[in-house]
Every structure is written in C-alpha cells, then in structure tokens.
Coordinates of C-alpha atoms and ligand atoms in Angstrom, one line a residue:
X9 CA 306.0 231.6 91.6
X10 CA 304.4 234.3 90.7
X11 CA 304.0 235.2 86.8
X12 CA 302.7 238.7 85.3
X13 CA 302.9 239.6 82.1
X14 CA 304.1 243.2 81.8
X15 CA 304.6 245.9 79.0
X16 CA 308.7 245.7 77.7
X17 CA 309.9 248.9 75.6
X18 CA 312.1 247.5 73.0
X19 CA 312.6 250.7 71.4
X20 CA 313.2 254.4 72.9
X21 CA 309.4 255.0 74.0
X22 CA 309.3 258.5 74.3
X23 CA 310.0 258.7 71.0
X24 CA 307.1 256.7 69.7
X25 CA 304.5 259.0 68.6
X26 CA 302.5 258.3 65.7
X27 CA 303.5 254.6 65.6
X28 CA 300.7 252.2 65.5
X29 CA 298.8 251.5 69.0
X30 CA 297.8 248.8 71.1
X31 CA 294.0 248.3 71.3
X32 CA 292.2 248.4 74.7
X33 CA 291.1 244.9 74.4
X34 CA 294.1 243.9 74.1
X35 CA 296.3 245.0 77.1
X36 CA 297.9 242.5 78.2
X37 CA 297.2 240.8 81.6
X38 CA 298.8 242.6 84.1
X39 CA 298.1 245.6 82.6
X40 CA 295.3 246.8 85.0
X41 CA 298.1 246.4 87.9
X42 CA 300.3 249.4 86.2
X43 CA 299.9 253.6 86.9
X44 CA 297.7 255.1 84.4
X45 CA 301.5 256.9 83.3
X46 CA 302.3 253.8 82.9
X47 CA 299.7 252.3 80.7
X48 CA 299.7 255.8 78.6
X49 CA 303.1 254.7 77.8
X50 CA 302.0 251.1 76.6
X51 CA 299.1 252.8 75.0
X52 CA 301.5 255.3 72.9
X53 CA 303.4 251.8 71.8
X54 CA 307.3 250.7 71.2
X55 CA 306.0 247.9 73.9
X56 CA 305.5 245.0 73.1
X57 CA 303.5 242.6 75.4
X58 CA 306.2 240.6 77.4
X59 CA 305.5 237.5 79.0
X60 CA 308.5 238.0 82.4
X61 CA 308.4 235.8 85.5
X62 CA 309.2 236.7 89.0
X63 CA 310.2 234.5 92.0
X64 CA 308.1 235.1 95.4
X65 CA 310.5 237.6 96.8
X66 CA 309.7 239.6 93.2
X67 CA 312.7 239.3 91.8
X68 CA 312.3 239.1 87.7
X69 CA 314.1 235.9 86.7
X70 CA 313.0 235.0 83.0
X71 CA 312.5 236.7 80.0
X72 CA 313.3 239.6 82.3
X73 CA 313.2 243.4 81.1
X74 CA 316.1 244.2 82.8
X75 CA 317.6 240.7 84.4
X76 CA 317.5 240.9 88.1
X77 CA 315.7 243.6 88.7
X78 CA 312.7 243.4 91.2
X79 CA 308.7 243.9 89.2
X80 CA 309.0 247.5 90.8
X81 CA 312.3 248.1 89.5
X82 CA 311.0 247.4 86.2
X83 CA 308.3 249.7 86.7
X84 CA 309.9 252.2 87.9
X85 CA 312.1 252.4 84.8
X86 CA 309.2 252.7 82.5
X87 CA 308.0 255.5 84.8
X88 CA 311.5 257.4 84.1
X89 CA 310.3 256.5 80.4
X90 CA 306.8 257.7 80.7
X91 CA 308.6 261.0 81.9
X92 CA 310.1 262.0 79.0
X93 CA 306.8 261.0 77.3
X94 CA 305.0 263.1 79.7
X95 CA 306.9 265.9 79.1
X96 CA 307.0 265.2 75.0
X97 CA 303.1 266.2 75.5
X98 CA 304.0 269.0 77.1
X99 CA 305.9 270.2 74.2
X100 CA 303.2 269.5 71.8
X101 CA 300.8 271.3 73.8
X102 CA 299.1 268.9 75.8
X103 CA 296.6 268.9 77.6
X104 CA 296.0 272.5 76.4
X105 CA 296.3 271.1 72.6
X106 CA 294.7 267.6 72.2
X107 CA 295.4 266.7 68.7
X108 CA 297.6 264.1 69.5
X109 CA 297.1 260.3 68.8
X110 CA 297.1 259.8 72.4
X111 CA 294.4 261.5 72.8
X112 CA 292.3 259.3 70.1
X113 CA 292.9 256.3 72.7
X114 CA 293.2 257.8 76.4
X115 CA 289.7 259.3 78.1
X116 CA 291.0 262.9 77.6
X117 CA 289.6 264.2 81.5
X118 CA 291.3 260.7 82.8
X119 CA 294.3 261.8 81.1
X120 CA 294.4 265.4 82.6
X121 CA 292.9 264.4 86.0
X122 CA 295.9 261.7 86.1
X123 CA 298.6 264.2 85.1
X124 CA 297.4 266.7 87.6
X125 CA 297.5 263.8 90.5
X126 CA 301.2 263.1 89.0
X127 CA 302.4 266.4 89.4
X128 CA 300.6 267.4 93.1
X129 CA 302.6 268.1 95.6
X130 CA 306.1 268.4 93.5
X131 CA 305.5 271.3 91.3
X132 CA 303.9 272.7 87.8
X133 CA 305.3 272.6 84.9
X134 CA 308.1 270.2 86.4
X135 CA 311.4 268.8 84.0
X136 CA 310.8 265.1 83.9
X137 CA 314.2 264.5 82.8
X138 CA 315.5 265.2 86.1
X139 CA 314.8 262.6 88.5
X140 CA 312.9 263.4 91.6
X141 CA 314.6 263.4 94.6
X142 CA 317.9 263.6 92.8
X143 CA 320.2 265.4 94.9
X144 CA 323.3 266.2 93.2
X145 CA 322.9 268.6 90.1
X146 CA 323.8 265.6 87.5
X147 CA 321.0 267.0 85.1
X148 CA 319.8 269.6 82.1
X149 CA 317.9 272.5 83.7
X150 CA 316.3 273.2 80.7
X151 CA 313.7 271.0 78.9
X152 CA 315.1 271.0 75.6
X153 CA 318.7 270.1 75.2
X154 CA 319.9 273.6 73.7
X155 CA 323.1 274.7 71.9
X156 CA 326.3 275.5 73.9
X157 CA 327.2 278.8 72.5
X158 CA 329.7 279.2 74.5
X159 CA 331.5 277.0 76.5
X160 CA 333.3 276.7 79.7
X161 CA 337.1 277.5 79.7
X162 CA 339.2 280.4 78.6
X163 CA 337.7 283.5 75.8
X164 CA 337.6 286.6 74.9
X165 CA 334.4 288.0 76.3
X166 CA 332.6 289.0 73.6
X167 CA 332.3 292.9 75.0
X168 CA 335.0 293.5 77.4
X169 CA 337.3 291.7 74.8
X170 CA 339.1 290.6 77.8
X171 CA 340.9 287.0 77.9
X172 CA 339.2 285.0 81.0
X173 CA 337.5 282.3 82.0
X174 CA 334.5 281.4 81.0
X175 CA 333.1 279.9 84.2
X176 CA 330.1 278.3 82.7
X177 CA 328.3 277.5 79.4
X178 CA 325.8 279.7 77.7
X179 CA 322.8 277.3 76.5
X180 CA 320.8 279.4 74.2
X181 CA 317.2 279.8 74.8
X182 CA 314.8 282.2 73.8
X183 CA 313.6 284.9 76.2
X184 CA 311.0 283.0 79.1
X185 CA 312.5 279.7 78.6
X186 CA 311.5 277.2 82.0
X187 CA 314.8 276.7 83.7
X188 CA 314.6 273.8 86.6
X189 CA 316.2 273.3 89.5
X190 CA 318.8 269.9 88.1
X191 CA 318.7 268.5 92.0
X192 CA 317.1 269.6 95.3
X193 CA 318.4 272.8 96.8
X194 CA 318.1 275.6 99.1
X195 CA 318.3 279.2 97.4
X196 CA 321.2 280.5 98.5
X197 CA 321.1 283.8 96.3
X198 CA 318.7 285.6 94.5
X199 CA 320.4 289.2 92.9
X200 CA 320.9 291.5 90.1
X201 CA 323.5 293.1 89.1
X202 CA 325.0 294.4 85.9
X203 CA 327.0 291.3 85.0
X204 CA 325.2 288.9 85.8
X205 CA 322.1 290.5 85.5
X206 CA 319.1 288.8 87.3
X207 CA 320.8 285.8 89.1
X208 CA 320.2 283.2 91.0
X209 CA 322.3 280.5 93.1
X210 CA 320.8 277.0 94.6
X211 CA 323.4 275.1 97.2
X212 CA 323.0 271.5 97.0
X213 CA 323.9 268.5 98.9
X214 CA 328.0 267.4 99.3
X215 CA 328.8 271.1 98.4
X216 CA 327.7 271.4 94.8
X217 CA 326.1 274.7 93.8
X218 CA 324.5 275.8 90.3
X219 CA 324.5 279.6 89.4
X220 CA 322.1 280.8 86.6
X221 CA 322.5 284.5 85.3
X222 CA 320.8 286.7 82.6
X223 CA 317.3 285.4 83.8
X224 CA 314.5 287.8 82.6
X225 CA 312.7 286.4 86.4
X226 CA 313.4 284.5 89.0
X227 CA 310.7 282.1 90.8
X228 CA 311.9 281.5 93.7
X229 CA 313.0 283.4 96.9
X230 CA 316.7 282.9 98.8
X231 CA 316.4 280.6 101.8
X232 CA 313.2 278.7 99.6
X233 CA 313.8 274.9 99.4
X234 CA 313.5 273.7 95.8
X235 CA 312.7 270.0 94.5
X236 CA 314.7 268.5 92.0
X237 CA 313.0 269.3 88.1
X238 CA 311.1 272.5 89.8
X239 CA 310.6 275.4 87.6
X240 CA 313.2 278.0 89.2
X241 CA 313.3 280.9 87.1
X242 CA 312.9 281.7 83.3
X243 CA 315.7 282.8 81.2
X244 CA 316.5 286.5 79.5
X245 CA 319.1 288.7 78.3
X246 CA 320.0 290.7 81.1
X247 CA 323.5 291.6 82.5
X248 CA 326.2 291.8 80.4
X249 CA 325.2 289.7 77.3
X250 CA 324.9 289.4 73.7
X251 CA 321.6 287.5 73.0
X252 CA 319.0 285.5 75.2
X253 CA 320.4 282.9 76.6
X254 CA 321.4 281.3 79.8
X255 CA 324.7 281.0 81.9
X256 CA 325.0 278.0 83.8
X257 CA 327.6 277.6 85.9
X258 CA 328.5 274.6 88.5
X259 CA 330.6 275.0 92.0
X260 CA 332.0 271.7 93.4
X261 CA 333.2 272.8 96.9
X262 CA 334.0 276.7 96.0
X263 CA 336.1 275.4 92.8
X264 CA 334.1 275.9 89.1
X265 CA 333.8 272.9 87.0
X266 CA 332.8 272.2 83.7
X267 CA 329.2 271.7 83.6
X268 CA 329.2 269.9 80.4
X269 CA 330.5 266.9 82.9
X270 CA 327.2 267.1 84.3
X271 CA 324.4 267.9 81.8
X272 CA 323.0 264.8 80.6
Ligands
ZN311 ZN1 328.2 282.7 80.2

C-alpha cells in the first residue's frame, strides 16, 4: 500500500489570497512529488496538509480528496484549481507586478520561468478557465465573468427599433478585452461588415459553432486551428452597436441557442 500525504483544498483556493501561508519547512511529505503550479497553490494556502492513502493500482481509498479518484485524478483537479489561481495573478499583474504575497514565498525567476514552461506550446495569455483540450464550447470566452447586457431572445434593437431576435448575448467589456477561444476550433470566418462589424466564426467538434462580432481585432486567420482558452481576438465597438461590448452567439447544428446554457 502505498501512502502520500498530499495538499487537500478545503476551501475555494483561488480565492485565497492574503490568507496566512504555509512555511517551506513545512510542506508536507509528498510535496516535492507535485508541479511547481501545484505547490504555488499549496504555498498561496486554503490547503491543509492531508494525510490520503492509495491502494497499489493508485486508487485513493482513505481520507480521500475526492473518494475514488486515482493520486493523478486528485492532482489534476488541483491543477484546474491552480488555473484559476494562475490566472487571478494575471489579473493582479503578475509577473509584470510582483507585489503579491506569493511572491514573498515563491523564488520570483522560478515562478516566471515555471509559468512560461506552463504556457509553451498552448498559447500566451491563455483563459485558464477553459479546460485544455476541451472540445465543445461549454465555456466563458472572456476572463472575467461580465454583465449580460442583453440577452438572447426577442427585442427591440436598440437602433433599428425593430422587434427580432436577439441571437446571442452582449457581455460588456471594455474596448481590447482578451476574448478566448471556449473549445478547440478551426476558423471558419473572419469578416467585417456593417452589422456585425469585425467578426469572427470558429466551427467546433459535433457541429457547434461560436460567432463573436463588434471586435476592435481579430487574432487569428480563417482556416487557423485554435486551442481551447487561446486568445482569439479582442473585443470593440464596431458594427452596428451602442457601447463596447461583445456579441456572442452559439450555433448547435445551423440552429442558434442560448449561450447562457453554456457559459459557465
Ligand atoms: Zn448582440
């Protein structure tokens, strides 16, 4: 039987900033064994050391995390936590800005060095909140959950004056705001036009396409394959609209659907 002691987050971690810190010398054991994302997680606290046991094949079977889950399960969940950690730093600044308590207890260059390893290979600045690999666009393209100013469904349009349907929602974001790509895609369409003004469309797997207008730029070119949480363009107030914001819109096989079914 093989027993580790591994790092448990009792509470949301990513939202643990500024709480009180596990010293170096005392990691627990096991703790060497885990990512350096991983450890910045423990080291930014909410976990508590936990004492879990797994059988030979790996599977947890007391004081488990998550009962039944495999050691690598477990850590890949705190991964997916250290993600929206991750990208918390990003929104304070870091690395650019270091005045974060993190940064009193992680080697700042380790730190940096790390992150930049993380991101290789995917892309920079990617959305952490969407998971890599993911497929299907189940997923907020922006980084900050923003207000629905209007939603999907039937409205006046607020300068034609026109009833019709709304075939999106408009998330407001300020002029330049990261938009991601919510699953892996191909880009289908990259356009302008006085509508829509600068658009873009990304065809997914099992039919599902996401449509993104008003962008003040687009990073991507048509027939470019995209990875899930990849910057795709940066959002604006072109077309026909009222303020800076962005219109998503989601096709399931040629038919709109409410989007809000899918941004989590
Ligand atoms: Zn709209």
């Amino acid at each position: 039987m093989k027993k580790l002691i591994i790092p448990f987050c009792i509470l949301f971690c990513f939202d643990a900033f500024g709480a009180g810190f596990l010293k170096a010398e005392s990691f627990p054991k096991g703790f060497q064994d885990l990512s350096f994302v991983q450890k910045v997680q423990v080291l930014k606290s909410g976990y508590e050391d936990w004492e879990s046991e797994y059988d030979a094949s790996g599977v947890c079977i007391k004081n488990c995390a998550y009962k039944g889950v495999t050691l690598q399960e477990d850590l890949d969940r705190m991964n997916a936590q250290t993600g929206r950690a991750i990208q918390k730093f990003y929104s304070l600044g870091y690395p650019v800005g270091q005045n974060t308590n993190l940064s009193q207890q992680v080697d700042k260059s380790d730190y940096i060095n790390t992150m930049q390893t993380y991101y290789a290979g995917e892309c920079s600045p990617r959305n952490p909140y969407i998971k890599p690999g993911q497929t299907e666009p189940f997923g907020y393209p922006l980084i900050e959950k923003a207000k629905i100013t209007s939603p999907y469904g039937y409205r006046k349009h607020p300068i034609s004056g026109n009833n019709s349907l709304h075939k999106g929602v408009d998330l407001s974001a300020k002029e330049g705001t990261n938009v991601f790509a919510p699953a892996s895609a191909i880009v289908k369409k990259v356009w302008s036009d006085s509508d829509c003004g600068n658009g873009l469309v990304l065809q997914h797997s099992n039919g599902f396409e996401t449509l993104y207008c008003h962008l003040s730029g687009v990073t991507v070119k048509e027939g470019d394959n995209v990875q899930a949480g990849c910057l795709i363009a940066k959002t604006g107030n072109t077309g026909k609209s009222t303020g800076p914001h962005l219109h998503y819109a989601i096709k399931d096989n040629g038919e709109y659907i409410d989007p809000t079914r899918t941004l989590r």
